[in-house]
Amino acid sequence: MPGSSTLDRVSSTGQAQSIDWSAVDREIARFSGRPGSLIPTLEAVQNIVGYLPAEVQRRVARGLGLPLSKVYGVVTFYSFFTMEPRGKYQILVCQGTACHVRGGAQIMSELQKKLKIGLNQCTDDRLFSLHSVRCLGACGLAPVVMIGKDIHQQVKVARLDSILKSYGWQR
Amino acid sequence: MPSRVTPSIRNLADLDAIKQRVDDARKKCEFHVAVCAGTACRAAGAETLKSLFEDEIKRQGLKANIVVDDCGCMGFCAVGPVAIINPGEIFYQRLTPDDVGELVREHLGQNKPVERLMFHDEITGEIYRTVSSLPFIAEQTLVALRNCGVINPERIEDYIWRDGYRGLYRALTELEPRDIINEVKESGLRGRGGGGFPTGLKWEFCASAKGDTKYVLCNADEGDPGAFMDRSLLESDPHAVLEGMIIAARAIGAHHGYVYCRAEYPLALQRLQTAIDQATEAGLIGPDVFGTGFGFDLEIYKGAGAFVCGEETALMLSIQGERGTPRPRPPFPAVSGLWAKPTVLNNVETYGNIPQIISHGGAEYAKIGTESAKGTKVFALSGKIHNFGLVEVPMGTPLDKIIQKIGGGVPDGKRIKAVQLGGPSGGCIPAHMLNIPVDYDEIVKAGAIMGSGGMVVMDENTCMVDVARFFMDFCQDESCGKCTPCRIGTRRMLEILERICHGEGREGDIELLESLATTIKDAALCGLGQTAPNPVLSTIRYFRHEYEEHIRDKKCRAGVCSGMFKSPCQHACPIDTDVPAYLALIRADRVDDAYRVLSETNPFPSICGRVCGQPCTLHCRRAQLDEPLAIRHLKRYAADNAKHDPVKELPTTRSEEIAIIGAGPAGLTAALELRRRGYAVTVFEELPEPGGMMRYAIPEYRLPRDVIKKEIDDILATGVELRTKTRIGRDILMNDLKKDYRAIYIATGAHQSWTMGIPGEDKPGVFGAVELLRQFNLNQAPKIGRNVAVIGGGNSAIDAARTALREGAETVTIFYRRERNDMPALAEEVEAAIAEGVKMEFLSAPVSLQSDNGHVSAMTLQRMELGSFDSGGRRRPVPIDGSDYTVSVDTVISAVGQAADFACLEKCDSVKAEKGKVKVDRQSRTSDECVWAGGDVALGPATVVEAIQAGRVAAQEIDAAIRKANGEPAYVKPARPKIDIPYEVEEETVSRPREAIPELAAVDRIGSYAEVEHCYDRETAIREASRCLRCDGDRGKAE
């Protein structure tokens, strides 16, 4: 198919993962027909699959009657959408002003060292992926780290080990 | 979730009935416990508190009618989790699960509020029981935030109890759309999202636009780092926003609305949805609001993580399912917006103000604020501030009032440096301008913008270049990429800033940044690009010197730009001492090697180990965990205990002879360094012994004389000639020196006390601190009286006070015109003085001295209060009229400042002095090409370690100038034997405080000059050195 080879090379899942296509189609059907529904559709689909590889984007495009390029354009524009799988727990280190002023950058580099991954990467056991997030709006509690749905506040480097361990991390 | 049915609300009577019901229920309950359920308090553990309260009430079997409920964020994030118990609006802070039992038993069970859990003033200990009495709240004016912390945001009945939806009722039944717009115009409300566009005008444009389909949008994509006003309002009082939107819809003729809320706010999204559902159930959102036939439906649209979608045209494109790239305007959204229909887009806080404006009238609203900025503004106060959280103040409030009175000032005794307003689009207001009022125009004049309300406080440990880099990085990341000026321009600016922060700045970088900034501001397509350069321009405007230090000196005075240095402690040291190296060597029990590392840059390690002000500890990162390392004490341990290699006389390999005037730390360091380079050096000293301030100002109980002698003898042993009791300008003239010596270094210090400038100062019994200390050290001291007053707050004042006590004074009182935190003296010196019995009176300054029989007998002082910040970040003392009071004294010591005397320049015009200092260029050279100057005489009064640096630089410069004049190649430092530095860090860092400093008991110090501070023993020193976190990483491995 024209254009597909470039897109396929971008997403590098590697592992074969079974995708619940009927659930995906259900979400697409829920939103189709409504103008401007691409973003909520992609959000719903990403919640099912965990990320948006090329084949999923193609499905959405067909289902909503949109060009694939448009879907790809939106997926790559908004930081909440990812073409790479993410960890069971996403670690979001806030890089907002107040967190930065109170040591946020150091927390980020410490985590990279401990988990041996870079920004936006996943640990080998897929337990954690590390991301920076712009201002979680809890500036009063800087520096802030969000792991999964939990918000950790006034995080000190010395506490990182115990925080990670509470999510099942083994050094 | 308990099952509930929202009553249908069709008219005023329905609103009244609900209000009455809630009122009755509240009155019936004996206690109402509101637990804050905002994001911040939840992050601090509040989520479980509500159920803990309920369980505990059941467990203790309390029979009273007690209601435990969630409430929204009342703004005081610094002390969360928070609970408020009525009656009496009793405020409880920092609650943990362990506190619940006591609270239930004492307050709910026996009506005895628990003082332990109330807000205490950190300094006075005063307790503030009620919410309204809290200093944080008392100075605020709550309009948009009036319901926050009072109501349960997930119950529409609570909102109605607070007169909610009455504004909407009036708008729909009593006013025409035209009238609504007029009320908003009359209120003077301007957009609170940052643009500040008059809201009424915007609605008017949209109302007059043609079309049947119009939209009302709420911009809840609050993306500015440092801003959380909108999040809080949405979580705590979502109905206020909804009501504002419905009123707006009526005004412009719209029937559909969206709230575009960022996905990073899950609680806000949930509360909004709950509010919309309940309002829909009640009929307030739907086809027939209040039975008037007006229909309105409202949907939430969730963002997907793009800051640029806070820009109005990008936001609309995002709702349309597109990439959020802004478009040029015109056409403006009021005419052609969402789906090309007329659209009003306003910020959350803007809508939050509307119900009040319609309920009470625009004129009423306009009573608060300034000419050009009406009403109140909500700020998110964060950064280096005690009381961080949400603050709402009338427009026109001075910024320093917000910082000081509401915010409680900067913690840890640090000095305020600047306040960042307006996030990545804004600018910083430096300390000395913080008295400007909160007003759109005043803030723009100062180079910042009001912005959405983010207010980040920065202190002396914030690097302003790093702040600019941080914001530019943000804008670069969030740039949509559509227009070249923003996409490429911000990248180029970021590259320059990153180079500067990594020590690779170049001359011309600042000018290049300014030029790029102007271009981007002019040419970028949307607000993101147009305002991205603002933080850079603002920091250059007020902190250009920091940029210059980064570029020219590779110095980051705040110790933040770690790409430029090995460790923050070393970088903070004026002589670049390799702190991690010698700490590592002490830890490895290699004290001789530790001493060698110290001596590389410091000829006076034993002296510095006793008297250095240790700027290194101010940047010690261990402080983030527990306490900074006792770096100075470890230096002393190494210097006192190491085997000192005997000092050999160095050969004179050069023909030039150098004269140094002054045998203080600057002069002696220069002498040593020049001697090492093979010069013949003669040091002239007017006093009987060498040492300068070290010998003749610092008292013996801080610095024993034999310690000074040993280290100075080591310098002299290299072959430096010392001629004491020789005063240049009297015994030998400068012009004569110039004939015999190839170069001269003036390092005469600043040994004259400033006068206080008050009447009666000339009478016997009044002394300058520096002169008095010198006389003591010469054993020529006059008799000190019994009732001594010392004026000033620096180290000289403390030295004079502690000396006076030892000389037999009965009472010694230090009078200082500011507060204790502001004293320039070392904190440990202040503590030692108090331990010895020195009294201190703050916020007082003398105005006159009275005498009796020709001798000083009394002093009249005036009390001070602290006003606005000066450029150094301290608050200015302002005299209080009519507060004069008199104390009896028989000795007054003035320690308010020091100045240099230029007696050595007698009959020599070629060396110029300016503002009390010898004028020198960056190479320490004076206006006479054969004369250099440094230390206090050129810097102004400074410290021993700064003088050491001055001496070292001067020696290098003198040598370089001589070689250049001779056409010789530059000096090549001989290779030193490498010292291998071990790298050892703890596997797991455990918090433990600094090892206590051994010292003489206060009672044993009376009348004695025995050294007060003692040295660590070997085990203690190793334990303390092991606390070092090795911030230099393994970069410090090879020396």
mmCIF file of C-alpha atoms in Angstrom, chain B residues 278-501:
data_model
loop_
_atom_site.group_PDB
_atom_site.id
_atom_site.type_symbol
_atom_site.label_atom_id
_atom_site.label_comp_id
_atom_site.label_asym_id
_atom_site.label_seq_id
_atom_site.Cartn_x
_atom_site.Cartn_y
_atom_site.Cartn_z
ATOM 1 C CA GLN B 278 -25.916 17.659 38.274
ATOM 2 C CA ALA B 279 -26.631 20.964 36.549
ATOM 3 C CA THR B 280 -28.203 19.034 33.681
ATOM 4 C CA GLU B 281 -30.338 17.016 36.064
ATOM 5 C CA ALA B 282 -31.490 20.231 37.686
ATOM 6 C CA GLY B 283 -32.375 21.706 34.333
ATOM 7 C CA LEU B 284 -29.795 24.476 34.525
ATOM 8 C CA ILE B 285 -28.101 23.009 31.479
ATOM 9 C CA GLY B 286 -30.587 21.844 28.900
ATOM 10 C CA PRO B 287 -33.308 22.958 26.519
ATOM 11 C CA ASP B 288 -35.250 25.237 28.886
ATOM 12 C CA VAL B 289 -33.206 26.920 31.560
ATOM 13 C CA PHE B 290 -35.279 28.469 34.345
ATOM 14 C CA GLY B 291 -38.327 27.957 32.140
ATOM 15 C CA THR B 292 -37.302 30.842 29.873
ATOM 16 C CA GLY B 293 -36.991 28.775 26.718
ATOM 17 C CA PHE B 294 -33.257 29.468 26.555
ATOM 18 C CA GLY B 295 -31.399 26.270 25.739
ATOM 19 C CA PHE B 296 -27.734 25.468 26.329
ATOM 20 C CA ASP B 297 -25.683 22.298 26.214
ATOM 21 C CA LEU B 298 -22.155 21.873 27.438
ATOM 22 C CA GLU B 299 -19.484 19.283 26.787
ATOM 23 C CA ILE B 300 -16.043 18.665 28.116
ATOM 24 C CA TYR B 301 -13.248 18.281 25.618
ATOM 25 C CA LYS B 302 -10.112 16.697 26.993
ATOM 26 C CA GLY B 303 -6.720 17.984 25.929
ATOM 27 C CA ALA B 304 -3.971 15.661 24.790
ATOM 28 C CA GLY B 305 -0.800 17.204 26.126
ATOM 29 C CA ALA B 306 0.004 20.198 23.952
ATOM 30 C CA PHE B 307 0.732 23.515 25.647
ATOM 31 C CA VAL B 308 0.093 25.438 22.451
ATOM 32 C CA CYS B 309 -3.556 24.373 22.576
ATOM 33 C CA GLY B 310 -4.012 26.991 25.255
ATOM 34 C CA GLU B 311 -3.778 29.495 22.412
ATOM 35 C CA GLU B 312 -7.308 30.216 21.319
ATOM 36 C CA THR B 313 -7.122 29.378 17.616
ATOM 37 C CA ALA B 314 -5.103 26.235 18.351
ATOM 38 C CA LEU B 315 -7.632 25.230 20.989
ATOM 39 C CA MET B 316 -10.446 25.495 18.493
ATOM 40 C CA LEU B 317 -8.567 23.467 15.918
ATOM 41 C CA SER B 318 -7.947 20.836 18.549
ATOM 42 C CA ILE B 319 -11.673 20.558 19.285
ATOM 43 C CA GLN B 320 -12.118 20.122 15.555
ATOM 44 C CA GLY B 321 -9.793 17.113 15.740
ATOM 45 C CA GLU B 322 -6.839 18.753 14.077
ATOM 46 C CA ARG B 323 -3.246 19.450 14.986
ATOM 47 C CA GLY B 324 -3.284 22.447 17.291
ATOM 48 C CA THR B 325 -1.356 24.928 15.152
ATOM 49 C CA PRO B 326 -2.492 28.540 15.559
ATOM 50 C CA ARG B 327 -3.623 30.611 12.634
ATOM 51 C CA PRO B 328 -3.236 34.310 11.939
ATOM 52 C CA ARG B 329 -5.964 36.700 13.094
ATOM 53 C CA PRO B 330 -8.096 38.391 11.737
ATOM 54 C CA PRO B 331 -10.558 36.849 11.480
ATOM 55 C CA PHE B 332 -10.930 36.914 15.267
ATOM 56 C CA PRO B 333 -12.786 34.100 17.013
ATOM 57 C CA ALA B 334 -15.568 36.470 18.026
ATOM 58 C CA VAL B 335 -16.461 36.604 14.366
ATOM 59 C CA SER B 336 -15.141 33.295 13.090
ATOM 60 C CA GLY B 337 -13.983 30.744 15.620
ATOM 61 C CA LEU B 338 -14.892 27.126 16.297
ATOM 62 C CA TRP B 339 -16.125 25.523 13.083
ATOM 63 C CA ALA B 340 -15.839 29.078 11.660
ATOM 64 C CA LYS B 341 -18.738 30.213 13.848
ATOM 65 C CA PRO B 342 -18.685 33.244 16.167
ATOM 66 C CA THR B 343 -17.073 32.093 19.395
ATOM 67 C CA VAL B 344 -16.282 33.543 22.783
ATOM 68 C CA LEU B 345 -13.296 31.957 24.490
ATOM 69 C CA ASN B 346 -12.545 32.933 28.053
ATOM 70 C CA ASN B 347 -10.374 31.639 30.858
ATOM 71 C CA VAL B 348 -11.658 29.665 33.858
ATOM 72 C CA GLU B 349 -11.030 32.464 36.347
ATOM 73 C CA THR B 350 -12.699 34.994 34.079
ATOM 74 C CA TYR B 351 -15.888 32.919 34.055
ATOM 75 C CA GLY B 352 -15.511 32.360 37.789
ATOM 76 C CA ASN B 353 -15.945 36.086 38.368
ATOM 77 C CA ILE B 354 -19.056 36.463 36.178
ATOM 78 C CA PRO B 355 -21.733 35.168 38.614
ATOM 79 C CA GLN B 356 -20.647 37.742 41.223
ATOM 80 C CA ILE B 357 -20.675 40.515 38.646
ATOM 81 C CA ILE B 358 -24.185 39.708 37.486
ATOM 82 C CA SER B 359 -25.511 39.061 40.998
ATOM 83 C CA HIS B 360 -24.211 42.248 42.561
ATOM 84 C CA GLY B 361 -23.742 44.411 39.515
ATOM 85 C CA GLY B 362 -20.715 45.530 37.551
ATOM 86 C CA ALA B 363 -20.342 48.803 39.441
ATOM 87 C CA GLU B 364 -19.997 46.930 42.720
ATOM 88 C CA TYR B 365 -17.242 44.762 41.264
ATOM 89 C CA ALA B 366 -15.416 47.807 39.925
ATOM 90 C CA LYS B 367 -15.083 49.221 43.425
ATOM 91 C CA ILE B 368 -12.077 46.963 43.969
ATOM 92 C CA GLY B 369 -8.854 47.387 42.063
ATOM 93 C CA THR B 370 -7.093 50.167 40.143
ATOM 94 C CA GLU B 371 -8.062 52.451 37.279
ATOM 95 C CA SER B 372 -6.989 50.048 34.602
ATOM 96 C CA ALA B 373 -7.332 46.750 36.437
ATOM 97 C CA LYS B 374 -10.586 46.081 38.236
ATOM 98 C CA GLY B 375 -11.471 43.355 40.669
ATOM 99 C CA THR B 376 -9.177 40.725 42.094
ATOM 100 C CA LYS B 377 -6.595 38.313 40.671
ATOM 101 C CA VAL B 378 -5.811 34.795 41.776
ATOM 102 C CA PHE B 379 -2.108 33.965 41.944
ATOM 103 C CA ALA B 380 -0.412 30.620 42.342
ATOM 104 C CA LEU B 381 2.408 31.410 44.715
ATOM 105 C CA SER B 382 5.222 28.877 44.570
ATOM 106 C CA GLY B 383 8.988 28.459 44.557
ATOM 107 C CA LYS B 384 11.152 29.642 47.429
ATOM 108 C CA ILE B 385 8.381 30.862 49.715
ATOM 109 C CA HIS B 386 7.090 29.727 53.080
ATOM 110 C CA ASN B 387 3.366 29.813 52.440
ATOM 111 C CA PHE B 388 2.895 28.505 48.944
ATOM 112 C CA GLY B 389 -0.547 28.015 47.521
ATOM 113 C CA LEU B 390 -3.368 29.989 45.987
ATOM 114 C CA VAL B 391 -3.800 33.632 46.784
ATOM 115 C CA GLU B 392 -6.495 36.101 45.660
ATOM 116 C CA VAL B 393 -5.823 39.802 46.115
ATOM 117 C CA PRO B 394 -7.319 43.053 44.845
ATOM 118 C CA MET B 395 -5.638 44.473 41.788
ATOM 119 C CA GLY B 396 -3.205 47.137 42.942
ATOM 120 C CA THR B 397 -1.796 45.129 45.841
ATOM 121 C CA PRO B 398 1.983 45.572 45.972
ATOM 122 C CA LEU B 399 3.908 42.416 45.121
ATOM 123 C CA ASP B 400 6.045 42.504 48.236
ATOM 124 C CA LYS B 401 2.943 42.483 50.382
ATOM 125 C CA ILE B 402 1.930 39.221 48.726
ATOM 126 C CA ILE B 403 5.442 37.812 49.224
ATOM 127 C CA GLN B 404 5.961 38.974 52.789
ATOM 128 C CA LYS B 405 2.569 39.233 54.503
ATOM 129 C CA ILE B 406 0.717 36.434 52.763
ATOM 130 C CA GLY B 407 3.586 34.298 51.580
ATOM 131 C CA GLY B 408 5.542 34.591 54.808
ATOM 132 C CA GLY B 409 8.779 35.442 53.026
ATOM 133 C CA VAL B 410 11.633 33.294 51.763
ATOM 134 C CA PRO B 411 12.526 30.250 53.912
ATOM 135 C CA ASP B 412 15.875 29.307 55.442
ATOM 136 C CA GLY B 413 16.984 32.891 55.814
ATOM 137 C CA LYS B 414 17.776 33.181 52.123
ATOM 138 C CA ARG B 415 17.601 36.490 50.279
ATOM 139 C CA ILE B 416 14.914 37.003 47.697
ATOM 140 C CA LYS B 417 16.271 37.576 44.206
ATOM 141 C CA ALA B 418 13.331 37.912 41.857
ATOM 142 C CA VAL B 419 9.737 36.890 41.250
ATOM 143 C CA GLN B 420 8.726 35.320 37.942
ATOM 144 C CA LEU B 421 5.339 36.422 36.668
ATOM 145 C CA GLY B 422 3.489 35.112 33.658
ATOM 146 C CA GLY B 423 5.266 31.820 33.167
ATOM 147 C CA PRO B 424 7.113 31.215 29.907
ATOM 148 C CA SER B 425 5.559 34.333 28.394
ATOM 149 C CA GLY B 426 6.482 36.546 31.263
ATOM 150 C CA GLY B 427 9.421 38.061 32.979
ATOM 151 C CA CYS B 428 11.047 38.432 36.325
ATOM 152 C CA ILE B 429 10.657 41.315 38.701
ATOM 153 C CA PRO B 430 13.916 41.837 40.644
ATOM 154 C CA ALA B 431 13.939 42.264 44.421
ATOM 155 C CA HIS B 432 14.233 46.036 44.489
ATOM 156 C CA MET B 433 11.178 46.481 42.281
ATOM 157 C CA LEU B 434 8.826 44.247 44.225
ATOM 158 C CA ASN B 435 6.942 47.220 45.611
ATOM 159 C CA ILE B 436 5.139 47.631 42.279
ATOM 160 C CA PRO B 437 1.401 46.984 42.395
ATOM 161 C CA VAL B 438 -0.398 44.111 40.736
ATOM 162 C CA ASP B 439 -1.598 45.950 37.654
ATOM 163 C CA TYR B 440 -1.403 45.064 33.963
ATOM 164 C CA ASP B 441 0.376 48.240 32.889
ATOM 165 C CA GLU B 442 2.739 48.571 35.849
ATOM 166 C CA ILE B 443 3.926 45.015 35.375
ATOM 167 C CA VAL B 444 4.433 45.499 31.644
ATOM 168 C CA LYS B 445 6.485 48.609 32.386
ATOM 169 C CA ALA B 446 8.744 46.479 34.543
ATOM 170 C CA GLY B 447 9.288 44.103 31.666
ATOM 171 C CA ALA B 448 7.002 41.246 32.673
ATOM 172 C CA ILE B 449 3.330 40.449 32.162
ATOM 173 C CA MET B 450 0.523 39.658 34.568
ATOM 174 C CA GLY B 451 0.004 36.402 32.757
ATOM 175 C CA SER B 452 -2.364 33.768 34.017
ATOM 176 C CA GLY B 453 -1.242 34.179 37.613
ATOM 177 C CA GLY B 454 1.806 32.016 38.124
ATOM 178 C CA MET B 455 4.092 33.704 40.649
ATOM 179 C CA VAL B 456 7.339 31.838 41.268
ATOM 180 C CA VAL B 457 9.621 33.226 43.957
ATOM 181 C CA MET B 458 13.370 32.870 43.392
ATOM 182 C CA ASP B 459 16.156 33.279 45.897
ATOM 183 C CA GLU B 460 19.926 33.752 45.836
ATOM 184 C CA ASN B 461 20.386 30.095 44.873
ATOM 185 C CA THR B 462 18.457 30.493 41.631
ATOM 186 C CA CYS B 463 20.502 31.067 38.492
ATOM 187 C CA MET B 464 18.705 33.577 36.279
ATOM 188 C CA VAL B 465 20.459 32.357 33.142
ATOM 189 C CA ASP B 466 19.258 28.850 33.919
ATOM 190 C CA VAL B 467 15.738 30.196 34.411
ATOM 191 C CA ALA B 468 15.839 31.782 30.963
ATOM 192 C CA ARG B 469 17.201 28.558 29.496
ATOM 193 C CA PHE B 470 14.486 26.547 31.254
ATOM 194 C CA PHE B 471 11.673 28.629 29.810
ATOM 195 C CA MET B 472 13.196 28.676 26.344
ATOM 196 C CA ASP B 473 13.536 24.900 26.490
ATOM 197 C CA PHE B 474 9.853 24.719 27.349
ATOM 198 C CA CYS B 475 8.814 26.970 24.486
ATOM 199 C CA GLN B 476 11.037 25.111 22.048
ATOM 200 C CA ASP B 477 9.492 21.827 23.094
ATOM 201 C CA GLU B 478 5.942 23.137 22.868
ATOM 202 C CA SER B 479 6.354 25.132 19.669
ATOM 203 C CA CYS B 480 3.855 23.814 17.158
ATOM 204 C CA GLY B 481 6.445 24.202 14.399
ATOM 205 C CA LYS B 482 4.285 26.066 11.925
ATOM 206 C CA CYS B 483 6.134 29.362 11.683
ATOM 207 C CA THR B 484 9.857 29.706 11.136
ATOM 208 C CA PRO B 485 10.600 32.491 13.641
ATOM 209 C CA CYS B 486 9.319 30.351 16.513
ATOM 210 C CA ARG B 487 10.385 26.929 15.291
ATOM 211 C CA ILE B 488 13.911 27.922 14.319
ATOM 212 C CA GLY B 489 14.318 31.077 16.367
ATOM 213 C CA THR B 490 13.615 29.501 19.730
ATOM 214 C CA ARG B 491 15.937 26.637 18.870
ATOM 215 C CA ARG B 492 18.780 29.022 18.110
ATOM 216 C CA MET B 493 18.163 30.963 21.293
ATOM 217 C CA LEU B 494 18.061 27.735 23.258
ATOM 218 C CA GLU B 495 21.356 26.599 21.745
ATOM 219 C CA ILE B 496 23.030 29.814 22.816
ATOM 220 C CA LEU B 497 21.597 29.593 26.320
ATOM 221 C CA GLU B 498 22.676 25.974 26.667
ATOM 222 C CA ARG B 499 26.182 26.833 25.578
ATOM 223 C CA ILE B 500 26.313 29.610 28.147
ATOM 224 C CA CYS B 501 25.082 27.313 30.898
#
